[in-house]
CSV table of C-alpha atoms in Angstrom, one decimal:
chain,number,residue,atom,x,y,z
A,219,MET,CA,-4.5,-3.2,-0.4
A,220,SER,CA,-2.6,0.3,-0.9
A,221,ARG,CA,-5.2,3.2,-1.8
A,222,THR,CA,-1.9,5.2,-2.8
A,223,THR,CA,0.0,5.1,-6.6
A,224,ASP,CA,3.4,6.5,-6.7
A,225,VAL,CA,4.5,8.1,-9.2
A,226,VAL,CA,8.3,8.7,-10.1
A,227,SER,CA,10.2,11.4,-12.0
A,228,LYS,CA,9.7,11.8,-16.1
A,229,ASP,CA,13.9,11.3,-15.8
A,230,ARG,CA,12.8,7.9,-15.2
A,231,ASN,CA,11.8,6.1,-18.0
A,232,GLN,CA,12.7,8.1,-21.1
A,233,GLY,CA,10.0,10.5,-20.5
A,234,LYS,CA,6.8,8.4,-18.9
A,235,ASN,CA,5.8,8.3,-15.7
A,236,GLN,CA,5.7,5.4,-14.1
A,237,LEU,CA,3.6,3.8,-11.7
A,238,ARG,CA,4.4,1.2,-8.5
A,239,VAL,CA,1.7,-1.7,-8.4
A,240,GLY,CA,3.4,-4.1,-6.7
A,241,ARG,CA,5.7,-6.0,-5.1
A,242,LEU,CA,7.2,-9.4,-5.7
A,243,VAL,CA,7.0,-11.5,-2.1
A,244,LYS,CA,9.0,-15.2,-2.3
A,245,ALA,CA,8.4,-18.1,-4.5
A,246,HIS,CA,6.1,-19.8,-4.9
A,247,GLY,CA,6.8,-23.6,-6.7
A,248,LEU,CA,9.6,-25.1,-8.7
A,249,LYS,CA,8.5,-23.3,-12.4
A,250,GLY,CA,9.2,-19.6,-11.7
A,251,ALA,CA,6.0,-17.8,-10.1
A,252,LEU,CA,5.4,-15.0,-7.9
A,253,LYS,CA,3.1,-14.4,-4.9
A,254,LEU,CA,2.6,-10.6,-5.9
A,255,GLU,CA,1.6,-8.1,-2.7
A,256,LEU,CA,-0.8,-5.9,-5.4
A,257,TYR,CA,-0.6,-1.7,-5.1
A,258,THR,CA,-3.4,-1.5,-7.3
A,259,ASP,CA,-7.2,-2.3,-8.3
A,260,ASN,CA,-6.9,-3.5,-11.2
A,261,PRO,CA,-4.6,-6.3,-11.1
A,262,GLU,CA,-5.9,-8.3,-14.2
A,263,ARG,CA,-5.7,-5.2,-15.9
A,264,ARG,CA,-1.8,-4.6,-15.7
A,265,PHE,CA,-1.1,-8.2,-15.1
A,266,VAL,CA,-1.9,-9.2,-18.9
A,267,MET,CA,0.2,-11.3,-20.7
A,268,GLY,CA,3.7,-9.3,-22.3
A,269,ALA,CA,3.2,-6.0,-20.0
A,270,GLU,CA,6.6,-4.9,-18.9
A,271,PHE,CA,7.6,-4.1,-15.7
A,272,THR,CA,10.1,-2.2,-14.6
A,273,LEU,CA,12.5,-3.8,-11.2
A,274,GLN,CA,13.5,-1.5,-8.6
A,275,VAL,CA,15.8,-3.3,-7.0
A,276,PRO,CA,18.9,-3.0,-4.9
A,277,GLU,CA,22.3,-1.8,-6.9
A,278,ALA,CA,24.5,-4.5,-6.3
A,279,SER,CA,21.6,-7.0,-7.6
A,280,PRO,CA,22.0,-8.3,-11.3
A,281,TRP,CA,18.2,-7.3,-12.2
A,282,HIS,CA,19.6,-3.3,-11.8
A,283,GLY,CA,18.2,-1.4,-14.4
A,284,LYS,CA,16.3,-4.9,-16.4
A,285,SER,CA,12.8,-5.3,-16.7
A,286,VAL,CA,10.7,-8.8,-16.7
A,287,LYS,CA,7.4,-9.5,-18.6
A,288,VAL,CA,4.4,-11.4,-17.4
A,289,ARG,CA,3.8,-15.1,-19.6
A,290,GLU,CA,0.9,-15.9,-17.0
A,291,TYR,CA,-0.7,-13.6,-13.9
A,292,ARG,CA,-3.2,-15.9,-11.9
A,293,VAL,CA,-4.6,-16.5,-8.3
A,294,MET,CA,-4.0,-18.9,-6.5
A,295,ASN,CA,-5.7,-20.8,-3.3
A,296,GLY,CA,-6.9,-17.1,-3.1
A,297,ASN,CA,-2.7,-15.6,-3.7
A,298,PRO,CA,-1.8,-13.7,-7.0
A,299,VAL,CA,1.1,-15.0,-8.2
A,300,VAL,CA,3.1,-14.1,-12.0
A,301,PHE,CA,5.1,-15.8,-13.9
A,302,PHE,CA,7.8,-14.3,-16.0
A,303,GLU,CA,9.1,-14.7,-19.5
A,304,ASP,CA,12.6,-16.0,-18.9
A,305,ILE,CA,12.1,-16.7,-15.4
A,306,GLU,CA,11.6,-20.5,-15.6
A,307,ASP,CA,12.5,-22.7,-11.6
A,308,ARG,CA,12.4,-21.4,-8.0
A,309,GLU,CA,16.2,-20.0,-7.8
A,310,GLY,CA,15.5,-17.9,-11.0
A,311,ALA,CA,12.3,-17.1,-9.0
A,312,GLU,CA,14.4,-15.9,-5.5
A,313,GLY,CA,17.0,-13.9,-7.9
A,314,LEU,CA,13.4,-11.8,-7.9
A,315,VAL,CA,11.9,-11.7,-4.5
A,316,ARG,CA,11.3,-7.7,-2.6
A,317,ALA,CA,11.5,-6.3,-6.0
A,318,ILE,CA,9.1,-3.9,-6.4
A,319,LEU,CA,7.3,-3.5,-10.1
A,320,TRP,CA,6.5,0.2,-12.1
A,321,ILE,CA,4.7,0.6,-15.6
A,322,ASP,CA,4.4,3.3,-17.7
A,323,GLN,CA,1.4,5.3,-17.1
A,324,ASP,CA,-0.8,6.4,-19.5
A,325,ALA,CA,-1.8,10.2,-20.4
A,326,ASP,CA,-5.5,9.7,-19.8
A,327,GLU,CA,-5.0,6.8,-16.8
A,328,ASP,CA,-6.0,7.1,-13.1
A,329,GLU,CA,-6.9,4.7,-10.4
A,330,ASP,CA,-10.1,3.5,-8.5
A,331,ASP,CA,-10.0,5.0,-5.4
A,332,ALA,CA,-6.5,5.9,-5.1
A,333,TRP,CA,-4.1,9.0,-4.6
A,334,TYR,CA,-0.6,10.3,-5.8
A,335,ASP,CA,1.7,11.0,-2.2
A,336,HIS,CA,1.8,15.0,-3.0
A,337,GLN,CA,-2.2,15.2,-3.5
A,338,LEU,CA,-2.3,13.9,0.1
A,339,VAL,CA,-0.5,15.9,1.6
A,340,GLY,CA,-1.0,19.1,3.3
A,341,LEU,CA,-4.4,18.3,2.8
A,342,ASP,CA,-6.4,19.0,6.2
A,343,VAL,CA,-7.1,15.9,8.8
A,344,VAL,CA,-11.2,16.0,9.6
A,345,ARG,CA,-12.8,14.4,12.7
A,346,ASP,CA,-16.8,14.5,12.7
A,347,GLU,CA,-16.3,18.1,11.3
A,348,THR,CA,-13.2,19.5,13.1
A,349,VAL,CA,-10.2,19.9,11.4
A,350,ILE,CA,-7.5,17.9,13.9
A,351,GLY,CA,-5.0,17.9,11.3
A,352,LYS,CA,-2.8,18.4,8.6
A,353,VAL,CA,-1.4,14.9,6.4
A,354,ALA,CA,2.2,15.4,6.6
A,355,ARG,CA,3.2,13.0,4.3
A,356,VAL,CA,2.8,8.8,3.5
A,357,GLU,CA,5.3,6.0,4.4
A,358,HIS,CA,4.3,2.6,2.4
A,359,MET,CA,4.5,0.1,4.5
A,360,PRO,CA,4.7,-3.9,3.5
A,361,ALA,CA,0.8,-3.7,5.5
A,362,GLN,CA,-0.5,-0.9,3.9
A,363,ASP,CA,-0.1,2.8,4.0
A,364,LEU,CA,0.1,5.1,5.7
A,365,LEU,CA,-1.3,8.8,6.8
A,366,ILE,CA,1.3,10.8,9.1
A,367,VAL,CA,-1.0,13.4,10.7
A,368,ARG,CA,0.6,16.1,12.8
A,369,PRO,CA,-2.0,17.4,14.8
A,370,THR,CA,-2.8,21.1,15.2
A,371,GLY,CA,-4.6,22.3,18.5
A,372,ALA,CA,-4.1,22.4,21.8
A,373,GLY,CA,-1.7,20.0,23.4
A,374,ALA,CA,-0.9,18.3,20.3
A,375,ASP,CA,2.6,16.6,20.2
A,376,GLY,CA,4.1,14.6,17.5
A,377,ASP,CA,3.0,12.6,14.5
A,378,VAL,CA,0.0,10.6,14.7
A,379,MET,CA,0.3,7.1,12.1
A,380,ILE,CA,-3.1,6.9,10.3
A,381,PRO,CA,-3.6,3.7,8.8
A,382,PHE,CA,-4.4,4.6,5.3
A,383,VAL,CA,-7.7,1.8,4.7
A,384,LYS,CA,-11.0,3.0,4.2
A,385,ALA,CA,-12.4,1.8,7.9
A,386,ILE,CA,-10.7,4.8,9.2
A,387,VAL,CA,-10.3,6.8,5.7
A,388,PRO,CA,-13.8,6.3,4.6
A,389,ALA,CA,-13.4,9.4,2.4
A,390,VAL,CA,-10.7,11.8,0.3
A,391,ASP,CA,-11.5,15.4,-1.5
A,392,ILE,CA,-9.0,16.4,-3.5
A,393,ALA,CA,-10.9,19.8,-4.1
A,394,ALA,CA,-12.1,20.7,-0.7
A,395,GLY,CA,-8.8,20.0,0.7
A,396,ARG,CA,-9.1,17.3,2.9
A,397,VAL,CA,-9.5,13.8,4.5
A,398,ILE,CA,-11.9,12.0,6.7
A,399,VAL,CA,-11.4,10.3,9.4
A,400,THR,CA,-13.1,8.0,11.3
A,401,PRO,CA,-9.6,7.4,14.5
A,402,PRO,CA,-10.2,4.5,16.9
A,403,ALA,CA,-10.4,6.6,20.7
A,404,GLY,CA,-6.3,7.7,22.1
A,405,LEU,CA,-5.4,7.9,18.6
A,406,PHE,CA,-4.9,11.7,19.2
A,407,GLU,CA,-5.9,12.5,22.8
A,408,GLU,CA,-5.5,10.6,25.9
A,409,LEU,CA,-8.5,8.5,27.1
A,410,PRO,CA,-10.5,10.1,30.5
A,411,ASP,CA,-9.7,7.9,33.5
A,412,ALA,CA,-13.6,7.4,33.6
A,413,VAL,CA,-13.0,5.7,29.5
A,414,THR,CA,-10.3,3.5,30.2
A,415,GLU,CA,-12.1,2.3,33.9
A,416,ALA,CA,-15.0,1.4,32.5
A,417,ALA,CA,-13.4,-0.4,29.6
A,418,ASP,CA,-11.8,-2.3,32.8
A,419,GLU,CA,-15.0,-2.7,34.5
A,420,SER,CA,-16.2,-4.3,31.4
A,421,LYS,CA,-13.4,-7.0,31.2
A,422,PRO,CA,-14.6,-10.3,33.0
A,423,ASP,CA,-13.0,-11.2,36.4
A,424,ALA,CA,-10.1,-13.8,36.6
A,425,GLU,CA,-12.4,-15.9,38.5
A,426,ASP,CA,-15.4,-15.8,36.9
A,427,ASP,CA,-13.2,-16.8,33.3
A,428,ALA,CA,-11.3,-19.5,35.8
A,429,ALA,CA,-14.8,-20.8,37.2
A,430,VAL,CA,-16.7,-23.2,35.2
A,431,ASP,CA,-19.5,-25.5,37.2
């Protein structure tokens, strides 16, 4: 799940900021349902009956500049699924595939464990109490968000992509201006030969794997 919350300018929707909360992945069934990729930690609150979403689609799409209203939200076989008003069949649903959903942000609203891109850019990236880089930008990929980190210090060469998931980025401290990372070995530096050799030695021999009593 995404740990960032996108926001667009107030010019987009009559003076209100909007939050990116989901993407329509594929049509589901024959009654107009669509599978969702969620960008929110609280889908039950977002996708209530009557909730209205602005659609981000290509200009050539007949849905460009339009919005949709939720008819029903449910979880089916572990997948979030949404039905919209006036989308009654699979053909209609397929016209919305890959659309991104935006919703108006309340003035006092905030997502748990989520941050705007502009809050993350420029933060120090800290590993083992040592600053190893700065967040250059955030990229939103279908599977997860990525922090693009510009390493600092001797030997720094090129940006590093870090999956923005709790296992690798366990803490974000906006007030302190830093993110804590626990990246796997080799992400920010070349592994020493001894480490590589040890890893190779730990692998079972092919002959051992093939041996059968």
